[in-house]
Amino acid sequence: MTLINIRNLGVTLNAPLFSQLNLIVNAGDRIGLVAANGRGKSTLLRCIAGTMEASDGEITRSRGLTVGYVEQDVPPALLNTPFYAAVLETLSIERRASESWRVDVALESLDVPEALRERPLKQLSGGWQRLAMLARVLVMEADVLLLDEPTNHLDLARIGRLEEWLNSLPRDMPIVISSHDRAFLDVTTNRTVFLRPEKSQVFSLPYTRARAALSEADASDDRSYQRDLKAAQQLRQHAARLSNIGINSGSDLLLVKTKQLRQRAEKLEDAARPAHLERSAGTIKLANRGTHAKVLITLDDATVATPDGRLLFKTGKLHLQGRPDRTVGAERGRQNPARGDAAQGDREPGSRASRHQGHTVACSRLLRPVSRRSCRR
């Protein structure tokens, strides 16, 4: 059963974000959206949710469709609202008295402590704010779920719990997920969309297998591109030889043939398209490049706090080196820099620790509140 039909969709802001996207969302689809940062994933979700208009194409939704959209950030209007009230208000006023139990069930399923339920969202960590937005979707009983970076700010235990929750939903519930976490996408999706400025690609495969199929398609495109350029070069070389002969012999026929060969070469060059090269809208560049950089990032007593300014911890003097298999841990309720915004750069879907220049950007100690101890080198 088709719930959403996307036809030839494209969005252009200062430059094209994506184009020529054709996608049908059926019952039971679990779709992962993949693109570099700033390349249209959130924009596409807004278009599907109906909060933004696309530049080209159209989106058709089945009549009466309820869309549950979880944005990356808490809407400013909700920041001063207590956790419980923010979830309750998704119910209509008439239903709140008789169906408030839905809120209790949602919060219990997400293991939200009683102590947090009456606290304003702005006083909570990014992880708890994320769960509040998910709880709102649970209560509204949406027909389609749109999740924008749902694993942001969540620790590994919570991500595992989110994976279980998504996979426990009714089989016919369609979900569209934007995420950089390839392991999460592999567990929760069965289709993958790669958003591209020229032509977006859709595969009926989870992320890892879809990425392999995309790489094969790109390699084939590159071979075709190189073949066309080589053919155009050969035509130009042949035209140059004929031109010399024609000029020396005074043959108008050869000169006409030369012009025809050059025109064929121009057509081949105009039609040839290089394989797609992924570019992020922004990237972290290190002062020392490649494997020669001993220290990738230095944190000099950086402070990490909740949105309302409550201190979570200080890093102390911390040097992040190019060693493999390093992780950043934190107690539950403490922000984890490997997952949060601290030290996080633009990236294609990667492992569950931020990576820069092929190195894991992380540290092998637990972060403590207001701790000034240095990381062991």
Short mmCIF file of C-alpha atoms in Angstrom, two decimals:
data_model
loop_
_atom_site.label_atom_id
_atom_site.label_comp_id
_atom_site.label_asym_id
_atom_site.label_seq_id
_atom_site.Cartn_x
_atom_site.Cartn_y
_atom_site.Cartn_z
CA MET A 1 0.00 0.00 0.00
CA THR A 2 1.47 3.34 -1.11
CA LEU A 3 1.37 6.01 1.60
CA ILE A 4 3.73 8.63 0.14
CA ASN A 5 4.72 9.11 -3.50
CA ILE A 6 7.72 11.34 -4.25
CA ARG A 7 8.19 12.24 -7.91
CA ASN A 8 11.23 13.95 -9.43
CA LEU A 9 11.84 15.90 -6.21
CA GLY A 10 14.65 18.42 -5.93
CA VAL A 11 15.66 21.22 -3.59
CA THR A 12 17.98 24.07 -4.49
CA LEU A 13 19.06 26.69 -1.98
CA ASN A 14 22.33 28.43 -2.85
CA ALA A 15 23.18 25.28 -4.82
CA PRO A 16 21.34 22.03 -5.52
CA LEU A 17 21.06 19.86 -2.40
CA PHE A 18 19.50 16.92 -4.22
CA SER A 19 17.55 16.35 -7.41
CA GLN A 20 15.61 13.80 -9.45
CA LEU A 21 14.49 11.85 -6.38
CA ASN A 22 11.77 9.31 -7.12
CA LEU A 23 10.65 7.33 -4.10
CA ILE A 24 7.52 5.46 -3.09
CA VAL A 25 7.01 4.88 0.62
CA ASN A 26 4.93 1.76 1.13
CA ALA A 27 3.62 0.12 4.28
CA GLY A 28 6.47 -1.71 5.98
CA ASP A 29 9.29 0.31 4.39
CA ARG A 30 12.20 1.18 6.67
CA ILE A 31 14.18 3.74 4.69
CA GLY A 32 17.58 5.19 5.56
CA LEU A 33 18.57 8.61 4.20
CA VAL A 34 22.28 9.02 3.52
CA ALA A 35 24.24 12.10 2.48
CA ALA A 36 27.12 14.21 3.70
CA ASN A 37 26.31 16.86 6.30
CA GLY A 38 24.44 19.83 4.86
CA ARG A 39 23.36 17.90 1.78
CA GLY A 40 19.60 17.73 2.23
CA LYS A 41 18.64 14.94 4.65
CA SER A 42 16.80 17.21 7.10
CA THR A 43 15.43 19.24 4.21
CA LEU A 44 13.89 16.15 2.61
CA LEU A 45 12.28 15.12 5.91
CA ARG A 46 10.77 18.60 6.25
CA CYS A 47 9.39 18.32 2.71
CA ILE A 48 7.81 14.95 3.48
CA ALA A 49 6.39 16.31 6.76
CA GLY A 50 4.86 19.23 4.87
CA THR A 51 6.75 21.98 6.69
CA MET A 52 8.82 22.98 3.65
CA GLU A 53 8.22 23.23 -0.08
CA ALA A 54 10.57 21.58 -2.56
CA SER A 55 12.04 23.51 -5.49
CA ASP A 56 11.04 20.85 -8.04
CA GLY A 57 8.79 17.81 -8.22
CA GLU A 58 5.89 16.86 -5.99
CA ILE A 59 4.95 14.76 -2.98
CA THR A 60 1.59 12.99 -2.76
CA ARG A 61 0.37 11.66 0.60
CA SER A 62 -2.53 9.29 1.13
CA ARG A 63 -5.65 10.94 2.53
CA GLY A 64 -5.74 11.31 6.31
CA LEU A 65 -2.09 10.30 6.75
CA THR A 66 -0.62 11.23 10.16
CA VAL A 67 3.12 11.94 10.03
CA GLY A 68 5.22 11.76 13.19
CA TYR A 69 8.29 13.94 12.64
CA VAL A 70 11.15 13.96 15.17
CA GLU A 71 13.46 16.89 14.44
CA GLN A 72 17.12 17.05 15.46
CA ASP A 73 16.53 19.80 18.00
CA VAL A 74 13.78 20.54 20.49
CA PRO A 75 11.47 23.29 19.16
CA PRO A 76 12.22 26.50 21.11
CA ALA A 77 8.58 26.73 22.22
CA LEU A 78 8.99 23.48 24.19
CA LEU A 79 12.23 24.25 26.04
CA ASN A 80 10.46 25.66 29.12
CA THR A 81 7.88 22.85 29.15
CA PRO A 82 8.29 19.97 31.62
CA PHE A 83 9.07 16.56 30.10
CA TYR A 84 5.68 15.03 30.95
CA ALA A 85 3.66 18.05 29.79
CA ALA A 86 5.60 18.25 26.51
CA VAL A 87 4.53 14.69 25.71
CA LEU A 88 0.97 15.11 27.00
CA GLU A 89 0.26 18.11 24.79
CA THR A 90 0.46 15.97 21.66
CA LEU A 91 -2.98 14.69 22.66
CA SER A 92 -5.98 16.89 21.95
CA ILE A 93 -7.46 18.71 24.95
CA GLU A 94 -10.51 16.45 24.91
CA ARG A 95 -8.37 13.30 25.10
CA ARG A 96 -5.88 14.38 27.75
CA ALA A 97 -7.98 13.51 30.78
CA SER A 98 -9.06 10.07 29.59
CA GLU A 99 -5.93 9.03 27.66
CA SER A 100 -3.07 10.43 29.73
CA TRP A 101 -2.14 6.80 30.37
CA ARG A 102 -0.62 6.81 26.89
CA VAL A 103 2.01 9.24 28.14
CA ASP A 104 2.81 7.01 31.12
CA VAL A 105 3.18 3.98 28.85
CA ALA A 106 5.47 5.90 26.46
CA LEU A 107 7.71 7.19 29.24
CA GLU A 108 7.91 3.76 30.86
CA SER A 109 8.88 2.18 27.53
CA LEU A 110 11.73 4.69 27.26
CA ASP A 111 12.81 4.20 30.91
CA VAL A 112 12.33 7.86 31.82
CA PRO A 113 12.92 8.30 35.59
CA GLU A 114 10.15 9.91 37.64
CA ALA A 115 12.59 12.61 38.79
CA LEU A 116 12.99 13.90 35.24
CA ARG A 117 9.36 13.98 34.21
CA GLU A 118 8.59 17.33 35.82
CA ARG A 119 11.80 19.07 34.82
CA PRO A 120 11.77 21.57 31.91
CA LEU A 121 13.35 20.21 28.75
CA LYS A 122 15.97 22.96 28.70
CA GLN A 123 17.42 21.57 31.94
CA LEU A 124 17.91 18.11 30.46
CA SER A 125 20.80 16.67 28.50
CA GLY A 126 20.57 16.29 24.75
CA GLY A 127 19.91 12.55 25.16
CA TRP A 128 16.85 13.06 27.37
CA GLN A 129 15.57 15.81 25.09
CA ARG A 130 15.85 13.37 22.20
CA LEU A 131 13.82 10.78 24.10
CA ALA A 132 11.17 13.39 24.90
CA MET A 133 10.71 14.01 21.17
CA LEU A 134 10.46 10.27 20.54
CA ALA A 135 7.88 9.94 23.32
CA ARG A 136 5.74 12.61 21.64
CA VAL A 137 5.70 10.54 18.45
CA LEU A 138 4.80 7.41 20.43
CA VAL A 139 1.77 9.10 21.95
CA MET A 140 0.43 10.64 18.75
CA GLU A 141 0.09 7.20 17.07
CA ALA A 142 1.44 8.34 13.70
CA ASP A 143 1.00 6.38 10.46
CA VAL A 144 4.54 7.23 9.28
CA LEU A 145 7.63 8.06 11.35
CA LEU A 146 10.29 10.52 10.19
CA LEU A 147 13.37 10.44 12.43
CA ASP A 148 16.12 13.01 11.92
CA GLU A 149 19.40 11.77 13.46
CA PRO A 150 17.59 9.83 16.23
CA THR A 151 20.82 8.51 17.78
CA ASN A 152 22.29 11.97 18.42
CA HIS A 153 23.28 12.39 22.11
CA LEU A 154 22.28 8.82 22.99
CA ASP A 155 24.73 6.44 24.65
CA LEU A 156 25.20 2.91 23.29
CA ALA A 157 22.70 1.39 25.71
CA ARG A 158 20.01 3.86 24.65
CA ILE A 159 20.80 3.31 20.98
CA GLY A 160 20.36 -0.42 21.48
CA ARG A 161 17.05 0.23 23.25
CA LEU A 162 15.95 2.48 20.36
CA GLU A 163 16.84 -0.24 17.84
CA GLU A 164 14.72 -2.73 19.79
CA TRP A 165 11.83 -0.31 19.98
CA LEU A 166 11.87 0.45 16.24
CA ASN A 167 12.07 -3.24 15.34
CA SER A 168 9.18 -4.03 17.70
CA LEU A 169 6.81 -1.65 15.90
CA PRO A 170 4.11 -3.19 13.67
CA ARG A 171 5.62 -4.61 10.49
CA ASP A 172 3.48 -2.36 8.29
CA MET A 173 4.69 0.85 10.02
CA PRO A 174 6.87 2.80 7.53
CA ILE A 175 9.86 4.70 8.94
CA VAL A 176 12.23 7.14 7.25
CA ILE A 177 15.50 7.63 9.16
CA SER A 178 18.28 10.15 8.61
CA SER A 179 21.44 8.97 10.35
CA HIS A 180 25.23 8.87 10.15
CA ASP A 181 25.35 5.68 12.20
CA ARG A 182 25.81 2.86 9.70
CA ALA A 183 25.41 0.12 12.32
CA PHE A 184 22.09 1.65 13.37
CA LEU A 185 20.93 1.87 9.74
CA ASP A 186 21.90 -1.74 9.08
CA VAL A 187 19.80 -2.92 12.03
CA THR A 188 16.73 -0.74 11.44
CA THR A 189 16.32 -0.25 7.67
CA ASN A 190 15.61 -2.32 4.57
CA ARG A 191 15.97 0.42 1.92
CA THR A 192 18.55 3.17 1.43
CA VAL A 193 18.36 6.53 -0.33
CA PHE A 194 21.56 8.34 -1.29
CA LEU A 195 20.79 12.03 -1.82
CA ARG A 196 22.87 13.64 -4.55
CA PRO A 197 22.86 17.01 -6.33
CA GLU A 198 22.76 15.40 -9.79
CA LYS A 199 20.58 12.33 -9.38
CA SER A 200 19.64 10.63 -6.12
CA GLN A 201 19.94 6.85 -5.89
CA VAL A 202 17.58 4.37 -4.20
CA PHE A 203 18.40 0.76 -3.29
CA SER A 204 16.16 -1.88 -1.72
CA LEU A 205 18.96 -2.84 0.64
CA PRO A 206 20.16 -1.84 4.14
CA TYR A 207 23.06 0.61 4.32
CA THR A 208 26.18 -1.57 4.06
CA ARG A 209 24.91 -3.61 1.10
CA ALA A 210 23.45 -0.50 -0.52
CA ARG A 211 26.78 1.31 -0.18
CA ALA A 212 28.53 -1.61 -1.92
CA ALA A 213 25.96 -1.52 -4.74
CA LEU A 214 26.37 2.25 -5.04
CA SER A 215 30.16 1.92 -5.22
CA GLU A 216 29.79 -0.59 -8.05
CA ALA A 217 27.45 1.77 -9.90
CA ASP A 218 29.85 4.70 -9.40
CA ALA A 219 32.77 2.59 -10.61
CA SER A 220 30.80 1.65 -13.72
CA ASP A 221 29.97 5.33 -14.33
CA ASP A 222 33.63 6.24 -13.94
CA ARG A 223 34.70 3.58 -16.44
CA SER A 224 32.12 4.85 -18.91
CA TYR A 225 33.30 8.43 -18.36
CA GLN A 226 36.95 7.53 -18.93
CA ARG A 227 36.00 5.50 -22.02
CA ASP A 228 34.11 8.47 -23.51
CA LEU A 229 36.99 10.86 -22.82
CA LYS A 230 39.44 8.46 -24.43
CA ALA A 231 37.22 8.10 -27.49
CA ALA A 232 36.91 11.89 -27.76
CA GLN A 233 40.69 12.24 -27.51
CA GLN A 234 41.20 9.68 -30.27
CA LEU A 235 38.72 11.52 -32.50
CA ARG A 236 40.58 14.81 -31.94
CA GLN A 237 43.93 13.18 -32.72
CA HIS A 238 42.49 11.68 -35.90
CA ALA A 239 40.99 15.08 -36.82
CA ALA A 240 44.37 16.76 -36.31
CA ARG A 241 46.08 14.30 -38.68
CA LEU A 242 43.38 14.75 -41.34
CA SER A 243 43.60 18.52 -40.95
CA ASN A 244 47.32 18.49 -41.64
CA ILE A 245 46.86 16.27 -44.68
CA GLY A 246 43.96 18.40 -45.92
CA ILE A 247 45.88 21.65 -45.57
CA ASN A 248 48.97 20.24 -47.30
CA SER A 249 46.98 18.65 -50.11
CA GLY A 250 44.39 21.39 -50.42
CA SER A 251 41.58 18.86 -50.01
CA ASP A 252 38.31 20.49 -48.96
CA LEU A 253 36.79 17.04 -48.37
CA LEU A 254 39.38 16.24 -45.70
CA LEU A 255 38.79 19.59 -44.01
CA VAL A 256 35.05 18.89 -43.87
CA LYS A 257 35.79 15.44 -42.43
CA THR A 258 38.06 17.08 -39.83
CA LYS A 259 35.24 19.39 -38.74
CA GLN A 260 32.83 16.45 -38.43
CA LEU A 261 35.30 14.50 -36.25
CA ARG A 262 35.80 17.48 -33.95
CA GLN A 263 32.04 17.93 -33.61
CA ARG A 264 31.69 14.24 -32.65
CA ALA A 265 34.43 14.68 -30.04
CA GLU A 266 32.67 17.74 -28.60
CA LYS A 267 29.38 15.85 -28.32
CA LEU A 268 31.08 12.98 -26.49
CA GLU A 269 32.79 15.40 -24.08
CA ASP A 270 29.56 17.31 -23.44
CA ALA A 271 27.62 14.10 -22.76
CA ALA A 272 30.30 12.54 -20.53
CA ARG A 273 29.59 12.82 -16.81
CA PRO A 274 32.22 12.08 -14.16
CA ALA A 275 31.36 9.69 -11.33
CA HIS A 276 29.85 11.31 -8.25
CA LEU A 277 32.32 12.74 -5.72
CA GLU A 278 30.85 13.12 -2.24
CA ARG A 279 31.39 16.56 -0.76
CA SER A 280 30.28 17.71 2.67
CA ALA A 281 28.98 21.23 3.19
CA GLY A 282 31.72 21.61 5.80
CA THR A 283 34.58 19.58 7.14
CA ILE A 284 37.17 19.61 9.89
CA LYS A 285 40.69 20.14 8.56
CA LEU A 286 43.64 19.25 10.74
CA ALA A 287 46.81 21.33 10.89
CA ASN A 288 48.91 18.16 10.49
CA ARG A 289 47.67 15.99 7.68
CA GLY A 290 47.58 12.24 7.29
CA THR A 291 49.19 9.74 9.61
CA HIS A 292 52.03 12.12 10.52
CA ALA A 293 49.76 13.99 12.96
CA LYS A 294 50.55 12.69 16.46
CA VAL A 295 47.96 14.85 18.23
CA LEU A 296 44.74 15.25 16.25
CA ILE A 297 42.78 17.45 18.66
CA THR A 298 43.70 19.22 21.90
CA LEU A 299 41.01 20.18 24.43
CA ASP A 300 42.19 22.78 26.94
CA ASP A 301 39.80 22.47 29.88
CA ALA A 302 36.74 22.57 27.60
CA THR A 303 33.38 22.88 29.36
CA VAL A 304 30.34 20.82 28.36
CA ALA A 305 26.98 21.95 29.74
CA THR A 306 23.25 21.39 29.26
CA PRO A 307 21.29 23.92 27.17
CA ASP A 308 20.32 25.85 30.31
CA GLY A 309 23.96 26.18 31.37
CA ARG A 310 24.17 23.39 33.97
CA LEU A 311 27.72 22.04 34.04
CA LEU A 312 28.11 18.39 33.05
CA PHE A 313 31.88 18.09 33.08
CA LYS A 314 35.19 19.68 32.14
CA THR A 315 37.65 17.82 29.99
CA GLY A 316 40.84 19.09 31.60
CA LYS A 317 43.82 19.16 29.28
CA LEU A 318 43.05 16.38 26.84
CA HIS A 319 45.11 15.29 23.83
CA LEU A 320 43.35 13.08 21.28
CA GLN A 321 45.89 11.01 19.38
CA GLY A 322 45.76 8.90 16.24
CA ARG A 323 45.35 5.58 17.99
CA PRO A 324 42.77 2.99 16.90
CA ASP A 325 40.05 1.53 19.10
CA ARG A 326 39.75 4.40 21.57
CA THR A 327 36.35 5.27 23.01
CA VAL A 328 34.82 8.01 25.11
CA GLY A 329 32.59 6.94 27.97
CA ALA A 330 30.39 8.82 30.40
CA GLU A 331 27.95 7.99 33.15
CA ARG A 332 24.30 8.00 32.07
CA GLY A 333 23.06 11.56 31.95
CA ARG A 334 26.56 12.88 31.21
CA GLN A 335 27.12 13.99 27.63
CA ASN A 336 29.44 11.79 25.62
CA PRO A 337 31.64 13.88 23.29
CA ALA A 338 32.05 10.99 20.84
CA ARG A 339 28.28 11.17 20.31
CA GLY A 340 27.49 14.79 21.12
CA ASP A 341 28.49 18.00 19.42
CA ALA A 342 31.90 18.33 21.07
CA ALA A 343 34.63 17.15 18.70
CA GLN A 344 32.06 16.02 16.13
CA GLY A 345 32.66 16.87 12.47
CA ASP A 346 30.86 16.42 9.19
CA ARG A 347 31.02 12.83 8.08
CA GLU A 348 29.46 10.13 6.02
CA PRO A 349 27.88 7.32 8.04
CA GLY A 350 30.61 5.91 10.27
CA SER A 351 31.23 3.80 13.31
CA ARG A 352 30.01 4.75 16.74
CA ALA A 353 32.85 7.13 17.46
CA SER A 354 33.68 10.27 15.51
CA ARG A 355 36.52 9.74 13.03
CA HIS A 356 38.79 12.31 11.39
CA GLN A 357 41.52 11.57 8.82
CA GLY A 358 40.99 7.84 9.40
CA HIS A 359 41.68 8.07 13.15
CA THR A 360 39.26 7.47 15.97
CA VAL A 361 38.73 10.76 17.80
CA ALA A 362 38.15 9.55 21.31
CA CYS A 363 39.76 8.92 24.67
CA SER A 364 39.97 5.80 26.78
CA ARG A 365 38.74 7.09 30.12
CA LEU A 366 35.41 7.82 31.77
CA LEU A 367 34.53 11.49 31.95
CA ARG A 368 33.64 12.74 35.40
CA PRO A 369 31.86 15.99 36.30
CA VAL A 370 34.31 18.87 36.82
CA SER A 371 37.22 16.45 36.43
CA ARG A 372 40.59 17.94 35.53
CA ARG A 373 42.55 14.73 35.24
CA SER A 374 44.39 14.34 31.95
CA CYS A 375 43.83 11.45 29.63
CA ARG A 376 46.44 8.72 29.79
CA ARG A 377 48.57 8.90 26.64
#
